[in-house]
Coordinates of C-alpha atoms in Angstrom, one line a residue:
Chain L
M1 CA 138.7 160.1 78.7
K2 CA 135.5 162.1 77.8
E3 CA 137.6 164.5 75.7
S4 CA 139.8 161.8 74.1
Y5 CA 137.7 161.5 70.9
T6 CA 137.4 164.3 68.4
K7 CA 135.8 164.1 65.0
E8 CA 138.7 165.9 63.4
M9 CA 141.6 164.1 64.9
G10 CA 140.1 160.7 65.9
F11 CA 141.5 159.2 69.1
V12 CA 143.9 161.4 71.0
G13 CA 143.7 160.0 74.5
D14 CA 146.1 158.0 76.7
Y15 CA 144.2 154.7 76.5
I16 CA 142.7 153.1 73.5
V17 CA 140.6 150.9 75.8
S18 CA 139.6 151.7 79.3
I19 CA 137.7 149.1 81.3
R20 CA 136.2 149.9 84.7
K21 CA 135.0 147.2 87.1
I22 CA 133.4 145.0 84.5
E23 CA 131.3 142.1 85.6
K24 CA 129.8 139.5 83.3
S25 CA 127.8 136.4 84.2
F26 CA 126.2 133.8 82.1
N27 CA 123.3 132.4 84.1
D28 CA 125.0 131.6 87.4
L29 CA 128.5 131.5 86.0
R30 CA 130.5 134.6 86.7
V31 CA 133.0 134.9 83.8
L32 CA 134.5 138.4 84.5
N33 CA 134.8 139.6 88.0
E34 CA 135.3 143.4 88.6
L35 CA 137.9 143.5 85.8
S36 CA 139.6 146.8 85.3
L37 CA 142.1 147.4 82.5
D38 CA 143.7 150.3 80.7
I39 CA 145.3 149.6 77.3
E40 CA 147.7 152.1 75.8
P41 CA 148.2 152.5 72.0
G42 CA 150.7 150.0 70.6
I43 CA 150.5 146.2 70.5
F44 CA 148.9 144.7 73.6
G45 CA 148.8 141.1 74.5
L46 CA 146.0 139.5 76.4
I47 CA 147.2 136.3 77.9
G48 CA 145.4 133.6 79.9
P49 CA 144.4 130.0 80.0
N50 CA 141.3 128.6 78.2
G51 CA 138.2 129.9 80.0
A52 CA 140.0 132.8 81.6
G53 CA 137.6 135.3 80.0
K54 CA 139.7 136.6 77.1
T55 CA 137.1 136.1 74.4
T56 CA 134.3 137.3 76.7
L57 CA 136.3 140.5 77.2
I58 CA 136.7 141.0 73.5
R59 CA 133.0 140.4 72.9
L60 CA 132.2 143.0 75.5
I61 CA 134.6 145.5 73.9
L62 CA 132.8 144.9 70.6
G63 CA 129.4 145.3 72.1
L64 CA 128.4 141.7 71.1
I65 CA 127.4 141.1 74.7
R66 CA 126.4 143.5 77.4
P67 CA 128.2 143.7 80.8
S68 CA 126.3 142.9 84.0
S69 CA 127.9 146.0 85.5
G70 CA 130.8 148.3 84.8
T71 CA 131.8 150.6 81.9
I72 CA 134.0 150.2 78.8
E73 CA 135.4 153.0 76.7
V74 CA 137.0 152.2 73.4
L75 CA 138.9 155.0 71.5
G76 CA 137.3 157.4 73.9
L77 CA 133.8 156.3 73.1
D78 CA 131.3 154.5 75.4
I79 CA 130.4 151.0 74.1
E80 CA 126.8 151.3 75.3
K81 CA 126.1 154.6 73.4
D82 CA 128.5 154.6 70.5
S83 CA 128.9 150.9 69.5
L84 CA 128.4 151.7 65.8
R85 CA 130.9 154.5 65.8
I86 CA 133.5 152.4 67.6
R87 CA 133.1 149.6 65.1
E88 CA 133.6 152.1 62.3
R89 CA 137.1 152.7 63.7
L90 CA 137.9 149.1 64.7
G91 CA 138.9 145.9 62.9
V92 CA 138.4 142.4 64.3
L93 CA 139.6 139.0 63.5
H94 CA 137.7 136.5 65.6
E95 CA 138.9 133.0 66.6
R96 CA 137.7 130.5 64.0
P97 CA 136.0 133.1 61.8
T98 CA 133.5 132.1 59.1
Y99 CA 133.5 133.8 55.7
P100 CA 131.3 133.0 52.6
K101 CA 133.1 129.9 51.3
G102 CA 131.7 130.2 47.8
S103 CA 132.9 133.7 47.4
A104 CA 136.3 135.0 46.3
P105 CA 138.6 137.1 48.6
L106 CA 138.4 140.1 46.3
R107 CA 134.6 140.0 46.0
F108 CA 134.3 139.4 49.8
L109 CA 136.5 142.4 50.6
Q110 CA 134.5 144.5 48.2
R111 CA 131.3 143.7 50.1
I112 CA 133.0 144.7 53.4
H113 CA 134.3 147.8 51.8
D114 CA 130.8 148.7 50.7
I115 CA 129.6 148.1 54.3
Y116 CA 132.2 150.6 55.6
G117 CA 131.4 152.9 52.8
D118 CA 135.0 154.0 52.6
G119 CA 138.5 152.7 53.4
K120 CA 141.3 150.8 51.8
S121 CA 140.7 149.3 48.4
P122 CA 140.3 145.5 48.3
D123 CA 143.1 145.2 45.7
A124 CA 145.6 147.1 47.9
L125 CA 144.6 145.0 50.9
L126 CA 145.1 141.7 49.1
E127 CA 148.5 142.9 48.0
L128 CA 149.3 144.1 51.6
V129 CA 148.5 140.6 53.1
G130 CA 150.1 138.7 50.2
L131 CA 146.9 137.3 48.7
S132 CA 146.9 139.0 45.3
E133 CA 147.4 135.8 43.4
A134 CA 144.5 134.2 45.3
A135 CA 142.1 137.1 44.7
D136 CA 139.7 135.1 42.6
R137 CA 140.0 131.7 44.2
R138 CA 137.1 130.3 46.3
I139 CA 137.6 131.2 50.0
G140 CA 136.6 127.6 50.8
N141 CA 139.7 126.5 48.9
L142 CA 142.2 128.7 50.7
S143 CA 144.7 127.2 53.1
A144 CA 144.5 128.0 56.9
G145 CA 147.2 130.6 56.6
M146 CA 145.7 132.3 53.6
T147 CA 142.3 132.4 55.3
Q148 CA 143.9 134.0 58.4
R149 CA 145.6 136.6 56.2
L150 CA 142.2 137.2 54.5
G151 CA 140.8 137.7 58.1
I152 CA 143.5 140.3 58.8
A153 CA 142.7 142.0 55.4
Q154 CA 139.0 142.2 56.3
A155 CA 139.9 143.7 59.6
L156 CA 141.8 146.5 57.9
V157 CA 139.2 147.5 55.3
G158 CA 137.9 150.4 57.3
N159 CA 141.3 152.0 58.0
P160 CA 141.0 151.1 61.7
E161 CA 142.9 152.7 64.5
L162 CA 142.6 149.6 66.6
V163 CA 142.6 145.9 65.5
I164 CA 141.5 143.1 67.8
L165 CA 142.9 139.7 67.0
D166 CA 141.6 136.7 68.9
E167 CA 144.0 133.8 68.6
P168 CA 145.3 134.9 65.2
T169 CA 147.8 132.1 64.8
S170 CA 145.7 129.2 66.0
N171 CA 145.6 126.3 63.5
L172 CA 148.7 127.7 61.7
D173 CA 152.0 125.9 61.0
V174 CA 155.3 127.5 62.1
V175 CA 155.7 129.4 58.8
G176 CA 152.1 130.6 58.8
R177 CA 152.6 131.9 62.4
Y178 CA 155.8 133.7 61.5
E179 CA 154.1 135.4 58.5
I180 CA 151.2 136.6 60.6
I181 CA 153.5 137.9 63.3
Q182 CA 155.6 139.7 60.7
L183 CA 152.4 141.2 59.2
I184 CA 151.2 142.5 62.5
M185 CA 154.5 144.2 63.2
Q186 CA 154.6 145.6 59.6
L187 CA 151.1 147.1 60.0
H188 CA 151.9 148.6 63.3
D189 CA 155.1 150.2 62.0
E190 CA 153.8 151.4 58.7
F191 CA 150.3 152.5 59.6
G192 CA 150.5 153.1 63.3
I193 CA 147.6 150.7 63.9
S194 CA 147.2 149.5 67.6
F195 CA 146.6 145.8 68.2
I196 CA 145.0 143.8 71.0
V197 CA 146.1 140.2 70.5
A198 CA 144.6 137.5 72.6
S199 CA 146.7 134.4 72.3
H200 CA 148.1 131.3 74.0
V201 CA 151.3 131.4 72.1
L202 CA 153.5 133.4 74.4
S203 CA 156.7 133.3 72.3
E204 CA 154.9 135.3 69.6
L205 CA 153.4 137.8 72.0
E206 CA 156.8 138.3 73.5
R207 CA 158.2 139.3 70.1
I208 CA 155.5 141.8 69.2
C209 CA 153.8 143.2 72.4
D210 CA 154.7 146.4 74.0
N211 CA 152.4 145.6 76.9
V212 CA 150.7 142.5 78.2
A213 CA 148.1 141.5 80.8
F214 CA 147.6 138.1 82.4
I215 CA 144.0 137.2 82.9
R216 CA 142.8 134.4 85.1
N217 CA 139.3 133.5 86.4
G218 CA 137.9 136.8 84.9
T219 CA 140.4 139.0 86.7
I220 CA 143.6 140.7 85.5
V221 CA 146.3 139.3 87.8
M222 CA 149.2 141.2 86.3
Q223 CA 149.7 144.0 83.7
G224 CA 152.7 145.9 82.5
G225 CA 155.3 146.4 79.8
T226 CA 156.5 143.1 78.4
L227 CA 160.2 143.6 79.0
E228 CA 159.5 145.2 82.4
L229 CA 157.5 142.1 83.5
I230 CA 160.0 139.7 82.1
D231 CA 162.8 141.5 83.9
R232 CA 160.8 141.7 87.2
F233 CA 159.8 138.0 87.3
S234 CA 162.8 136.3 85.7
K235 CA 165.5 137.7 88.0
G236 CA 167.3 134.8 89.6
R237 CA 165.6 132.2 87.5
F238 CA 167.5 129.8 85.4
R239 CA 166.6 127.0 83.0
I240 CA 168.8 123.9 83.3
T241 CA 168.9 121.6 80.3
T242 CA 169.8 118.0 81.4
D243 CA 169.3 114.4 80.3
N244 CA 167.4 113.6 83.5
P245 CA 165.4 116.5 85.1
Q246 CA 163.3 114.0 87.2
Q247 CA 166.4 112.7 89.0
L248 CA 168.2 116.1 89.2
A249 CA 165.3 118.0 90.8
P250 CA 165.4 116.3 94.2
L251 CA 169.2 116.5 94.3
L252 CA 169.2 120.2 93.7
E253 CA 167.0 120.8 96.7
G254 CA 170.1 120.2 98.9
V255 CA 172.2 122.6 97.0
E256 CA 172.9 125.9 98.8
G257 CA 171.4 129.0 97.1
V258 CA 168.9 127.0 95.1
G259 CA 165.3 127.9 95.9
R260 CA 162.2 126.7 94.1
I261 CA 162.6 124.0 91.5
R262 CA 160.1 123.2 88.7
I263 CA 160.4 120.5 86.1
T264 CA 159.3 122.3 82.9
G265 CA 160.0 119.7 80.2
I266 CA 161.4 116.3 79.4
S267 CA 164.9 117.8 79.4
T268 CA 164.5 121.1 81.3
L269 CA 163.9 122.3 84.8
T270 CA 163.7 125.8 86.1
V271 CA 165.3 126.9 89.4
V272 CA 165.0 130.1 91.4
V273 CA 168.3 131.0 93.0
S274 CA 169.2 133.3 95.8
S275 CA 173.0 133.1 95.6
N276 CA 174.9 136.2 94.7
S277 CA 177.7 134.3 93.0
L278 CA 176.2 132.7 90.0
V279 CA 179.5 131.2 88.9
D280 CA 179.8 129.3 92.2
L281 CA 176.2 128.2 92.0
E282 CA 176.6 127.0 88.4
R283 CA 179.6 125.0 89.5
R284 CA 177.7 123.5 92.5
I285 CA 174.8 122.4 90.3
K286 CA 177.1 120.8 87.8
D287 CA 179.1 119.0 90.5
T288 CA 175.9 117.7 92.1
A289 CA 174.7 116.4 88.7
E290 CA 178.1 114.9 87.8
H291 CA 178.2 113.0 91.1
A292 CA 174.8 111.4 90.3
G293 CA 175.9 110.7 86.7
I294 CA 173.5 113.2 85.2
Q295 CA 174.6 115.3 82.3
V296 CA 173.9 119.1 82.4
Y297 CA 174.0 120.6 79.0
S298 CA 173.4 124.3 79.8
I299 CA 172.3 126.7 82.5
L300 CA 170.8 129.8 81.1
G301 CA 168.7 132.7 82.4
A302 CA 165.0 131.9 82.2
S303 CA 163.9 135.2 80.9
T304 CA 161.0 134.6 78.5
L305 CA 157.4 135.8 78.7
E306 CA 156.5 132.1 79.2
D307 CA 158.7 131.9 82.3
T308 CA 157.1 135.1 83.5
Y309 CA 153.6 133.8 82.8
M310 CA 154.3 130.6 84.7
E311 CA 155.8 132.5 87.6
V312 CA 152.9 134.8 87.9
M313 CA 150.2 132.2 87.3
T314 CA 151.7 129.6 89.7
G315 CA 152.1 132.4 92.2
V316 CA 148.4 133.3 91.9
S317 CA 147.3 129.7 92.2
Chain B
M1 CA 119.7 158.1 53.6
Y2 CA 121.6 157.0 50.5
P3 CA 124.7 155.6 52.5
R4 CA 122.3 153.6 54.6
L5 CA 120.6 152.0 51.6
K6 CA 124.0 151.3 50.1
K7 CA 125.0 149.6 53.4
L8 CA 121.8 147.6 53.4
K9 CA 122.5 146.5 49.8
A10 CA 126.1 145.5 50.7
I11 CA 124.8 143.4 53.7
M12 CA 122.3 141.7 51.4
E13 CA 124.9 141.0 48.8
L14 CA 127.1 139.5 51.5
E15 CA 124.1 137.5 52.7
I16 CA 123.5 136.2 49.1
D17 CA 127.2 135.2 48.8
T18 CA 126.9 133.3 52.2
H19 CA 123.5 131.6 52.1
Y20 CA 122.0 131.8 48.7
S21 CA 124.2 129.5 46.7
F22 CA 121.1 128.0 45.1
P23 CA 119.0 130.9 43.8
L24 CA 118.9 129.0 40.5
L25 CA 116.9 126.2 42.1
E26 CA 114.4 128.8 43.5
T27 CA 114.1 130.3 40.1
I28 CA 113.5 127.0 38.4
V29 CA 110.8 126.1 41.0
S30 CA 109.1 129.4 40.4
L31 CA 109.1 129.0 36.6
L32 CA 107.6 125.5 37.1
V33 CA 104.9 127.1 39.3
I34 CA 104.2 129.7 36.6
M35 CA 104.0 127.1 33.9
S36 CA 101.9 124.7 35.9
F37 CA 99.5 127.4 36.8
Y38 CA 99.2 128.6 33.2
Y39 CA 98.9 125.3 31.5
A40 CA 96.9 123.4 34.1
T41 CA 94.3 126.1 34.2
K42 CA 94.1 126.4 30.5
A43 CA 93.8 122.6 30.2
G44 CA 91.0 122.8 32.8
F45 CA 89.1 125.2 30.7
F46 CA 89.5 123.1 27.7
M47 CA 88.6 119.8 29.3
Y48 CA 85.7 121.0 31.4
G49 CA 84.2 123.9 29.5
E50 CA 85.3 123.1 26.0
I51 CA 86.7 126.6 25.9
P52 CA 89.4 126.7 23.2
I53 CA 93.0 126.6 24.4
E54 CA 93.6 130.0 22.7
Y55 CA 91.9 131.6 25.7
P56 CA 92.0 134.5 26.9
I57 CA 89.2 135.9 24.9
P58 CA 89.8 139.6 24.2
G59 CA 87.4 142.0 25.8
Q60 CA 86.4 139.7 28.7
S61 CA 87.9 140.1 32.1
L62 CA 88.6 137.5 34.7
L63 CA 85.7 138.7 36.9
D64 CA 83.2 138.4 34.1
L65 CA 84.2 134.8 33.5
L66 CA 84.4 133.8 37.2
P67 CA 80.8 132.4 37.5
K68 CA 81.3 130.3 34.4
W69 CA 84.8 129.3 35.6
I70 CA 83.3 128.2 39.0
E71 CA 80.4 126.4 37.4
M72 CA 82.6 124.2 35.2
G73 CA 85.0 123.3 38.0
A74 CA 88.1 124.8 36.4
S75 CA 88.6 126.9 39.5
V76 CA 89.1 123.7 41.5
L77 CA 92.0 122.8 39.3
A78 CA 93.5 126.2 39.3
G79 CA 93.0 126.3 43.1
R80 CA 94.9 123.1 43.5
V81 CA 97.8 124.5 41.4
Y82 CA 97.7 127.6 43.7
D83 CA 97.8 125.2 46.7
N84 CA 100.9 123.6 45.3
M85 CA 102.5 127.1 45.2
M86 CA 101.5 127.5 48.8
V87 CA 103.2 124.2 49.7
I88 CA 106.4 125.2 47.9
L89 CA 106.3 128.5 49.8
A90 CA 105.6 126.6 53.0
F91 CA 108.8 124.7 52.5
F92 CA 111.1 127.4 51.2
V93 CA 110.3 130.2 53.6
P94 CA 111.3 128.3 56.8
V95 CA 114.2 126.7 55.1
L96 CA 115.7 130.0 53.9
T97 CA 115.0 131.7 57.2
A98 CA 116.6 128.9 59.2
L99 CA 119.6 128.9 56.9
S100 CA 119.9 132.7 57.2
F101 CA 119.6 132.9 61.0
G102 CA 120.1 129.4 62.4
R103 CA 123.2 128.6 60.3
D104 CA 124.8 131.9 61.2
M105 CA 124.0 131.2 64.8
D106 CA 125.5 127.7 64.6
A107 CA 128.6 128.8 62.8
G108 CA 129.2 131.9 64.8
A109 CA 129.0 134.2 61.8
F110 CA 127.0 136.8 63.7
K111 CA 130.0 137.8 65.7
T112 CA 131.9 138.6 62.5
L113 CA 129.0 140.4 60.9
L114 CA 128.2 142.4 64.0
S115 CA 131.9 143.5 64.3
Y116 CA 131.4 145.5 61.2
P117 CA 129.6 148.9 61.4
I118 CA 126.2 147.3 61.0
S119 CA 123.3 147.9 63.4
R120 CA 121.5 144.8 64.5
R121 CA 118.2 146.1 63.0
Q122 CA 119.9 146.6 59.6
L123 CA 121.2 143.1 59.7
F124 CA 117.8 141.6 60.8
M125 CA 115.9 143.6 58.2
S126 CA 118.2 142.7 55.3
K127 CA 118.0 139.0 56.2
E128 CA 114.2 139.0 56.5
L129 CA 113.7 141.1 53.4
L130 CA 116.0 138.8 51.4
V131 CA 114.1 135.7 52.5
L132 CA 110.7 137.3 51.7
A133 CA 111.9 138.8 48.4
T134 CA 113.4 135.5 47.3
T135 CA 110.3 133.4 48.1
C136 CA 107.2 135.6 48.0
G137 CA 108.7 138.1 45.5
I138 CA 109.3 135.5 42.9
S139 CA 106.0 133.7 43.6
S140 CA 104.2 137.1 43.4
V141 CA 105.6 137.4 39.9
S142 CA 104.1 134.0 39.2
V143 CA 100.7 135.2 40.4
L144 CA 100.8 138.4 38.3
V145 CA 101.8 136.4 35.2
A146 CA 98.9 134.0 35.9
I147 CA 96.4 136.8 36.3
R148 CA 97.6 138.5 33.2
T149 CA 97.1 135.2 31.4
F150 CA 93.4 135.4 32.0
E151 CA 93.0 139.1 31.9
P152 CA 94.9 140.8 29.2
G153 CA 93.0 144.1 29.8
P154 CA 93.4 146.5 32.7
V155 CA 94.3 144.5 35.8
H156 CA 91.9 144.4 38.8
M157 CA 94.1 145.7 41.6
D158 CA 91.9 144.0 44.3
I159 CA 92.6 140.6 42.7
V160 CA 96.3 141.3 42.5
L161 CA 96.4 142.6 46.0
M162 CA 94.5 139.6 47.3
G163 CA 96.8 137.2 45.3
T164 CA 100.0 138.7 46.6
A165 CA 98.7 139.2 50.2
V166 CA 97.9 135.5 50.4
L167 CA 101.6 134.8 49.7
W168 CA 103.3 137.5 51.7
I169 CA 101.3 137.5 55.0
P170 CA 101.7 133.8 55.9
A171 CA 105.3 133.9 54.8
M172 CA 106.0 136.9 57.1
I173 CA 104.4 135.0 60.0
V174 CA 106.4 131.8 59.3
S175 CA 109.6 133.6 58.7
S176 CA 109.3 135.6 61.9
I177 CA 108.6 132.5 64.0
T178 CA 111.5 130.6 62.4
A179 CA 113.8 133.5 63.1
L180 CA 112.5 133.7 66.7
I181 CA 113.2 129.9 67.1
A182 CA 116.7 130.4 65.7
I183 CA 117.5 133.4 68.0
H184 CA 116.3 131.6 71.1
S185 CA 117.5 128.0 70.3
R186 CA 120.8 129.2 68.6
S187 CA 120.5 126.1 66.5
L188 CA 120.1 125.4 62.8
S189 CA 118.3 122.1 63.2
A190 CA 115.8 123.5 65.8
S191 CA 115.0 126.5 63.6
L192 CA 114.8 124.3 60.5
F193 CA 112.4 121.7 61.9
G194 CA 110.5 124.2 64.1
G195 CA 110.0 126.5 61.1
I196 CA 108.9 123.7 58.8
A197 CA 106.5 122.3 61.5
V198 CA 104.9 125.7 61.9
S199 CA 104.7 126.3 58.2
V200 CA 103.3 122.9 57.3
G201 CA 101.0 123.0 60.3
R202 CA 99.6 126.3 59.2
V203 CA 98.9 125.0 55.7
L204 CA 97.4 121.7 56.8
S205 CA 95.4 122.8 59.8
P206 CA 92.1 123.6 57.9
F207 CA 92.3 120.1 56.3
L208 CA 92.9 118.4 59.6
F209 CA 90.4 120.4 61.7
K210 CA 87.2 120.4 59.7
D211 CA 85.3 122.4 62.4
M212 CA 87.7 125.2 62.5
P213 CA 85.9 128.6 62.4
D214 CA 86.0 130.5 59.1
M215 CA 87.9 133.4 60.7
L216 CA 90.6 131.2 62.1
I217 CA 91.0 129.5 58.7
A218 CA 91.3 132.9 57.0
I219 CA 94.1 133.8 59.5
M220 CA 95.9 130.5 59.3
N221 CA 95.5 129.7 55.6
P222 CA 93.9 132.5 53.6
G223 CA 94.5 130.7 50.4
Y224 CA 92.4 127.8 51.6
A225 CA 89.6 130.2 52.7
I226 CA 89.5 131.8 49.3
N227 CA 89.5 128.4 47.5
T228 CA 86.6 127.2 49.8
Y229 CA 84.6 130.3 48.9
L230 CA 85.2 130.1 45.2
S231 CA 85.0 126.4 44.7
S232 CA 82.0 125.4 46.8
I233 CA 80.3 127.2 49.6
Q234 CA 80.4 130.9 48.5
S235 CA 78.7 132.0 51.8
G236 CA 78.7 135.6 52.8
E237 CA 80.2 134.6 56.2
I238 CA 83.3 133.2 54.5
L239 CA 83.5 136.2 52.2
Y240 CA 83.4 138.5 55.2
S241 CA 85.9 136.5 57.2
I242 CA 88.6 136.5 54.4
P243 CA 89.6 140.2 54.5
V244 CA 89.1 140.5 58.2
G245 CA 91.1 137.3 58.8
M246 CA 93.9 138.5 56.5
F247 CA 94.1 141.8 58.2
I248 CA 94.4 140.1 61.6
A249 CA 97.1 137.8 60.2
F250 CA 98.9 140.8 58.8
A251 CA 98.8 142.4 62.3
I252 CA 100.1 139.2 63.9
G253 CA 102.9 139.1 61.2
V254 CA 103.9 142.6 62.0
L255 CA 103.9 142.0 65.7
L256 CA 105.9 138.8 65.3
L257 CA 108.4 140.7 63.1
I258 CA 108.8 143.4 65.8
V259 CA 109.2 140.7 68.6
S260 CA 111.8 138.9 66.5
M261 CA 113.7 142.2 65.8
V262 CA 113.7 143.1 69.5
S263 CA 114.9 139.6 70.4
F264 CA 117.7 139.9 67.8
D265 CA 118.6 143.3 69.2
R266 CA 119.0 141.9 72.7
M267 CA 120.6 138.6 71.6
E268 CA 124.1 138.0 73.0
V269 CA 126.5 136.9 70.3

């Protein structure tokens, strides 16, 4: 990693972030516990429940707080020694960011541009994120989606190699979320920018992330390629959509080939099956339900990131 | 050096956009101070000394007129106007510092600011400089205008220096303490009330504690010490204590500024 940053070429190493045995405590509360993580270029998802340590990890990467022990390298540079140089090559959108409400997006981006001293022009950035028409409006009057797009624009001012997004779609409606996700993919495809996205919304991360890590109680419990993890943890797992999952669940316990059962919604339950013949199993489940007067609408493979996350996290707990 | 200055300027501009949405108010207050100083002092001359309102008299400097000025009591009136300026400063300095540091702390704006390629020292210095420039800078202009009102000839630099130091040194102390409170409390209200308490306490302490030693008065409230000397007592002891006290206050101010900057440097955002 020591040779992975050159002035001429920028970052040329294997990992954009390399974390080694990081510990962080606030008073007596240990938030990160010997956490190690290597992040490859691409779009990386950091997933975990509230209080798992995601934001603390981001703050450490940015040098906003200091680790109790351990080392972090970002783009091949040590955060303790080269924090400023790292931030020159990095863009960040924090959760619930605050921008000058009385200022206009164009004016605000111009200020950030002056701080970097170089980089993308504010006009071009506003066009890129679809805010050209709101260039001179007060930031305080922008909608949540527009403010979030402005947040992404300010993160891109310095032509970053890596952008960190902490809950980028929080407080956004469905359309707003879709637009932000599309924007992230577009930026990655067009400019080759790597992203670290910390989020609760797993369906979005599944769509955009090359790699993900699950964090819980300050430790990485699972890390890998998104598709690889889904494939690994969703084999033999099916989601049954029914009109009465509460009643069906105990009945399925007696069905041959059905293992663990979990009610996952008002009309869904997830089962782990060990049977080789899925057609037979599907018939047995439907017969059991029919005898009890329960309607089964569908039996489909449970192969989403959310299923994987639930499987991993319940396994850990 | 130039890119650094440009960056400092950009941070200050961003800071103005964020926190200084009312520079107009500050400007209006300063203009009022200038006007009150100018007209009240002139009126004092006219009322007490029957000196025509067309004053200043060409060829006479402020120092030449000082004994006459003291004798007729106009200095008391001018001193009170100057006191008013002190009170305005005593209010504005902690309020602006608390807004600049405490509100950013409360709103979590520091994490955004410090995610840009800005060093903590640059951010701290630009915030402090802006507070002092907005308050003391404008008030210093008031003082210079007031001095020029009486002394149209060559300006006595010692008077100018004394007049501005009386504004800047206490402001530096109050601003540093307010910033320190904001950094450690992480609260706008704590820094606001704490800063105002320190500032007003500093101004009022010589009035409240009559037995306070001259040196301590000169450290806490140099404006009051100068007024006391000019308007009534004029003892050599007070005269000696003023520059020494102000120098000590300056040293305390610099020390507090360094302590605040180090605290800001170590602060977890």
